[in-house]
XYZ file of C-alpha atoms in Angstrom:
342
model
C 20.880 -19.788 -8.219
C 19.816 -21.342 -4.950
C 21.371 -19.649 -1.937
C 23.086 -22.745 -0.601
C 24.709 -23.242 -4.019
C 25.892 -19.660 -3.916
C 27.423 -20.079 -0.466
C 29.077 -23.343 -1.487
C 30.640 -21.680 -4.520
C 31.711 -18.668 -2.502
C 33.238 -20.878 0.164
C 35.101 -22.920 -2.443
C 36.410 -19.770 -4.059
C 37.450 -18.456 -0.687
C 39.880 -21.331 -0.197
C 42.414 -19.313 -2.150
C 41.636 -16.083 -0.355
C 43.804 -14.535 2.286
C 41.998 -12.946 5.203
C 44.261 -10.420 6.862
C 43.966 -9.315 10.466
C 44.829 -5.639 10.515
C 43.855 -2.991 13.042
C 41.853 -5.229 15.316
C 40.692 -7.681 12.646
C 38.597 -5.135 10.862
C 40.141 -5.499 7.437
C 39.886 -8.410 5.050
C 41.270 -8.936 1.584
C 39.671 -10.963 -1.174
C 42.671 -11.589 -3.410
C 46.402 -11.278 -3.074
C 47.519 -10.964 -6.685
C 45.030 -8.491 -8.069
C 46.388 -5.220 -9.445
C 43.317 -3.079 -8.788
C 42.201 -2.347 -5.249
C 38.829 -1.230 -3.919
C 38.544 -0.178 -0.287
C 35.123 -0.412 1.330
C 33.998 0.826 4.723
C 31.097 -1.476 5.624
C 28.460 -0.875 8.252
C 27.018 -4.230 7.273
C 28.163 -7.116 9.442
C 31.036 -9.201 8.143
C 29.254 -12.538 8.549
C 26.365 -11.263 6.395
C 28.164 -9.720 3.445
C 31.736 -11.048 3.328
C 30.902 -14.188 1.250
C 29.237 -11.989 -1.354
C 31.986 -9.345 -1.383
C 34.662 -12.021 -1.686
C 32.889 -13.628 -4.616
C 32.440 -10.290 -6.387
C 36.138 -9.541 -5.884
C 37.093 -12.853 -7.446
C 34.674 -12.427 -10.334
C 36.020 -8.930 -11.061
C 39.632 -9.977 -10.516
C 40.317 -7.182 -8.049
C 41.595 -6.858 -4.518
C 38.880 -5.703 -2.116
C 39.830 -4.386 1.307
C 36.970 -4.105 3.789
C 36.823 -2.286 7.085
C 33.828 -3.401 9.153
C 32.166 -1.408 11.929
C 28.964 0.308 12.940
C 27.488 2.594 10.306
C 27.432 5.770 12.429
C 30.998 5.227 13.656
C 32.330 4.599 10.148
C 30.571 7.685 8.804
C 32.216 9.736 11.562
C 35.572 8.147 10.758
C 35.265 9.074 7.081
C 34.480 12.664 8.027
C 37.427 12.779 10.438
C 39.809 11.264 7.878
C 38.792 13.866 5.314
C 40.760 13.878 2.064
C 43.172 11.326 3.539
C 40.534 8.620 3.940
C 41.563 5.358 2.259
C 37.889 4.502 1.702
C 36.479 4.427 -1.814
C 32.973 3.141 -1.059
C 30.687 3.319 1.972
C 28.307 0.373 2.423
C 25.913 1.578 5.129
C 23.479 -0.406 7.241
C 20.957 2.412 6.950
C 20.323 5.505 4.860
C 21.050 7.891 7.738
C 24.794 7.302 7.538
C 24.757 7.940 3.805
C 22.679 11.063 4.305
C 25.225 12.398 6.803
C 28.055 12.041 4.266
C 25.937 13.500 1.493
C 25.193 16.614 3.541
C 28.940 17.082 4.115
C 29.612 16.857 0.366
C 31.566 13.604 0.616
C 29.597 11.522 -1.903
C 29.859 11.632 -5.697
C 26.913 11.409 -8.065
C 26.051 7.991 -9.465
C 25.495 7.171 -13.123
C 21.910 7.103 -14.411
C 22.392 3.511 -15.593
C 22.914 2.481 -11.962
C 20.222 4.663 -10.472
C 17.516 3.415 -12.810
C 17.853 -0.091 -11.376
C 16.175 0.964 -8.099
C 12.907 2.773 -7.399
C 13.493 6.486 -6.557
C 11.994 5.853 -3.109
C 15.079 3.860 -2.200
C 17.849 6.117 -3.477
C 19.227 9.588 -2.852
C 17.156 12.510 -4.193
C 20.549 13.997 -5.121
C 21.575 10.756 -6.911
C 24.481 10.301 -4.481
C 23.644 6.919 -2.951
C 21.538 3.917 -3.862
C 19.751 1.253 -1.837
C 20.923 -2.336 -2.164
C 18.301 -3.985 0.076
C 15.178 -2.871 1.909
C 14.647 -3.367 5.657
C 11.044 -2.987 6.785
C 10.031 -1.959 10.286
C 7.349 -4.280 11.722
C 5.419 -4.978 14.893
C 5.836 -8.714 15.468
C 3.304 -10.505 17.654
C 2.740 -13.880 19.272
C -0.157 -15.545 17.439
C -1.216 -17.475 20.558
C -1.526 -14.339 22.697
C -2.771 -11.707 20.268
C -5.765 -11.605 17.943
C -4.437 -9.876 14.795
C -7.779 -8.099 14.402
C -7.024 -6.243 17.650
C -3.672 -4.880 16.492
C -3.772 -1.114 15.849
C -3.105 0.371 12.414
C -0.964 3.128 13.931
C 2.187 2.927 16.011
C 0.353 5.285 18.376
C -2.153 2.549 19.206
C 0.454 0.816 21.343
C 0.432 3.729 23.802
C -3.057 2.574 24.852
C -3.040 1.189 28.428
C -4.378 -2.137 27.125
C -0.810 -2.827 25.979
C 0.541 -2.159 29.460
C 2.024 -4.510 32.013
C 5.064 -5.714 30.100
C 3.302 -6.865 26.928
C 5.570 -4.767 24.682
C 9.217 -5.534 23.902
C 11.647 -2.907 22.569
C 15.390 -2.324 22.214
C 16.200 1.387 22.735
C 19.970 0.890 22.381
C 19.623 -0.847 19.025
C 20.465 1.061 15.843
C 17.336 0.015 13.959
C 15.098 1.211 16.808
C 16.962 4.517 16.897
C 16.485 4.894 13.111
C 12.768 4.322 13.682
C 12.685 7.064 16.332
C 14.575 9.369 13.960
C 11.915 8.669 11.328
C 9.209 9.438 13.884
C 10.925 12.784 14.631
C 11.214 13.619 10.927
C 7.601 12.700 10.184
C 5.854 14.115 13.257
C 8.354 16.360 15.063
C 10.336 16.041 18.271
C 7.417 16.834 20.578
C 5.282 14.050 19.123
C 8.210 11.627 19.202
C 8.714 12.445 22.884
C 4.992 11.913 23.492
C 5.125 8.476 21.833
C 8.191 7.409 23.822
C 6.574 8.526 27.076
C 3.358 6.730 26.148
C 5.185 3.444 25.568
C 7.202 3.928 28.741
C 3.964 4.328 30.685
C 3.021 0.852 29.476
C 6.084 -0.610 31.213
C 7.707 -2.279 28.183
C 10.295 -5.008 28.559
C 13.745 -3.937 27.404
C 16.035 -6.094 25.254
C 19.518 -5.408 23.844
C 18.553 -5.961 20.216
C 16.002 -7.431 17.820
C 16.836 -11.147 18.026
C 16.129 -11.424 21.790
C 12.820 -9.665 21.200
C 11.772 -12.295 18.662
C 12.976 -15.055 20.977
C 10.878 -13.570 23.800
C 7.865 -13.429 21.505
C 8.309 -17.104 20.696
C 8.382 -17.955 24.410
C 5.243 -15.905 25.047
C 7.201 -13.602 27.350
C 5.799 -10.565 25.536
C 2.823 -10.071 23.226
C 4.277 -7.644 20.660
C 7.743 -6.335 19.789
C 9.133 -3.493 17.660
C 11.662 -5.045 15.257
C 12.821 -5.260 11.624
C 11.282 -7.808 9.267
C 14.175 -10.193 8.651
C 14.789 -11.368 12.223
C 11.579 -13.372 12.369
C 12.342 -14.992 9.009
C 15.569 -16.409 10.422
C 13.572 -18.175 13.150
C 10.966 -19.428 10.711
C 13.609 -20.830 8.379
C 14.527 -23.208 11.226
C 11.002 -23.692 12.583
C 8.096 -22.933 10.207
C 5.696 -23.282 13.165
C 7.413 -20.568 15.219
C 4.356 -18.791 16.720
C 5.108 -15.229 15.659
C 3.922 -13.141 12.693
C 4.467 -9.662 11.267
C 2.036 -6.794 11.667
C 2.430 -3.584 9.655
C 1.101 -0.216 10.723
C -0.213 2.078 7.997
C 1.608 5.126 6.709
C 3.627 5.956 9.806
C 7.146 5.388 11.145
C 6.089 1.944 12.355
C 6.109 0.708 8.768
C 9.073 2.641 7.393
C 11.307 0.854 4.901
C 14.914 1.866 5.426
C 17.679 0.649 3.132
C 21.170 -0.727 3.347
C 22.884 1.240 0.615
C 26.149 2.376 -0.933
C 27.769 5.618 -2.033
C 31.047 6.470 -3.751
C 33.298 8.729 -1.702
C 35.148 11.751 -3.026
C 38.387 9.979 -2.086
C 37.801 7.265 -4.704
C 40.710 6.414 -6.999
C 38.806 4.562 -9.730
C 35.210 5.697 -9.956
C 34.345 3.306 -12.799
C 35.597 0.348 -10.770
C 33.410 1.417 -7.853
C 30.357 1.630 -10.079
C 31.114 -1.831 -11.460
C 31.131 -3.156 -7.882
C 27.792 -1.496 -7.124
C 26.362 -2.959 -10.324
C 27.401 -6.402 -9.065
C 25.563 -5.771 -5.787
C 22.467 -5.011 -7.830
C 22.833 -8.082 -10.050
C 20.235 -10.847 -10.069
C 22.667 -13.193 -8.322
C 23.493 -10.773 -5.483
C 19.895 -9.781 -4.926
C 18.959 -13.467 -4.682
C 21.747 -13.865 -2.130
C 20.289 -11.113 0.062
C 16.763 -12.470 -0.299
C 17.819 -15.973 0.705
C 20.543 -15.302 3.265
C 19.452 -12.146 5.060
C 15.702 -12.197 4.258
C 15.836 -8.498 3.403
C 13.889 -7.019 0.508
C 15.571 -7.147 -2.921
C 15.341 -3.764 -4.639
C 15.568 -4.755 -8.310
C 12.684 -6.084 -10.353
C 12.627 -9.807 -10.982
C 13.689 -10.931 -7.488
C 11.044 -11.595 -4.854
C 11.330 -11.399 -1.087
C 11.494 -14.840 0.561
C 9.740 -16.430 3.532
C 6.190 -15.542 2.530
C 6.717 -11.911 3.530
C 4.425 -9.150 2.294
C 5.686 -7.633 -1.000
C 7.170 -4.141 -0.802
C 4.360 -2.784 -2.941
C 1.798 -3.948 -0.352
C 3.398 -2.146 2.596
C 1.838 1.233 3.394
C 5.090 3.040 4.157
C 5.260 6.805 4.848
C 6.565 9.305 2.301
C 9.994 10.268 3.625
C 13.420 11.231 2.285
C 15.622 8.536 3.819
C 18.605 10.922 3.669
C 16.917 12.892 6.453
C 17.469 10.028 8.917
C 20.996 11.308 9.596
C 20.409 13.070 12.934
C 21.336 10.213 15.261
C 22.658 12.655 17.876
C 19.284 14.370 18.109
C 17.602 10.995 18.601
C 20.067 9.924 21.285
C 19.562 13.250 23.072
C 15.792 12.714 23.028
C 16.062 9.121 24.272
C 18.267 10.317 27.115
C 15.945 13.215 27.982
C 12.988 10.850 28.205
C 14.987 8.387 30.286
C 14.782 5.550 27.806
C 18.591 5.232 27.641
């Protein structure tokens, strides 16, 4: 199904949907008359996933309540709510949030029939969460300012003084950058992560609030390279195929890590089978095509390709890492503060 067809169908279906503003407009409901209810805490943004969730709710004939927020905050909320949490499923923006709940014993094991749909690299080693889409870390560059043959194969190459003088763009307050730094800590240790941060700082990088402004700045030629996730550039290129920016992937280090947006079933679930049916829908051909076409993330089931001419997952030299270990956001924030990046 083409993505625009999907959105049109979802929008048509949504005409009969009530969207309820509760607790600061963070909850929405997909159907008023359904007898079964599934409550999801979503670290994924509402504008990205709500059309899909609403359509799944209608297809399954169930009422889906969604609370939207930042992944780390929602994970903390679930832990604070304990056994009284109304949440049945956690849909996290990154694996770190799922890893935090797993380590606190709050996630249930998933059925083998679900797990086998996704490569083991992108699911919990304890079978407690599963990736829905992949999100690759990239170094984007302006093709008019940078010769791709001069781009380093390691994230460490950007600490070289030749990248000094404001050529680099980064977003230290952004969650995806902080996940990257957490990966750097896990892979190489805190001392090396501190060394890398100080090396980039010495090159006087330009600071942006998040990934989209970095890609915009690259397009303007304001910076030469920027540390971002893969899908932001694809959104620009979908509007302007000649947008003068391309991806560069480092080899085997945190600069090319593939994190996931994933889901886990909480120990407060009322109907475990219903939750697994919802996850199965997220991993259906139709849903994976939705993510590929609407968010430009990497589909994680076989038979669906990434869109926008992006490098296939199998061609990215990503490091060997347990994504559950990306849960120590506090340690990363402490390091960023110590170095003076935040």
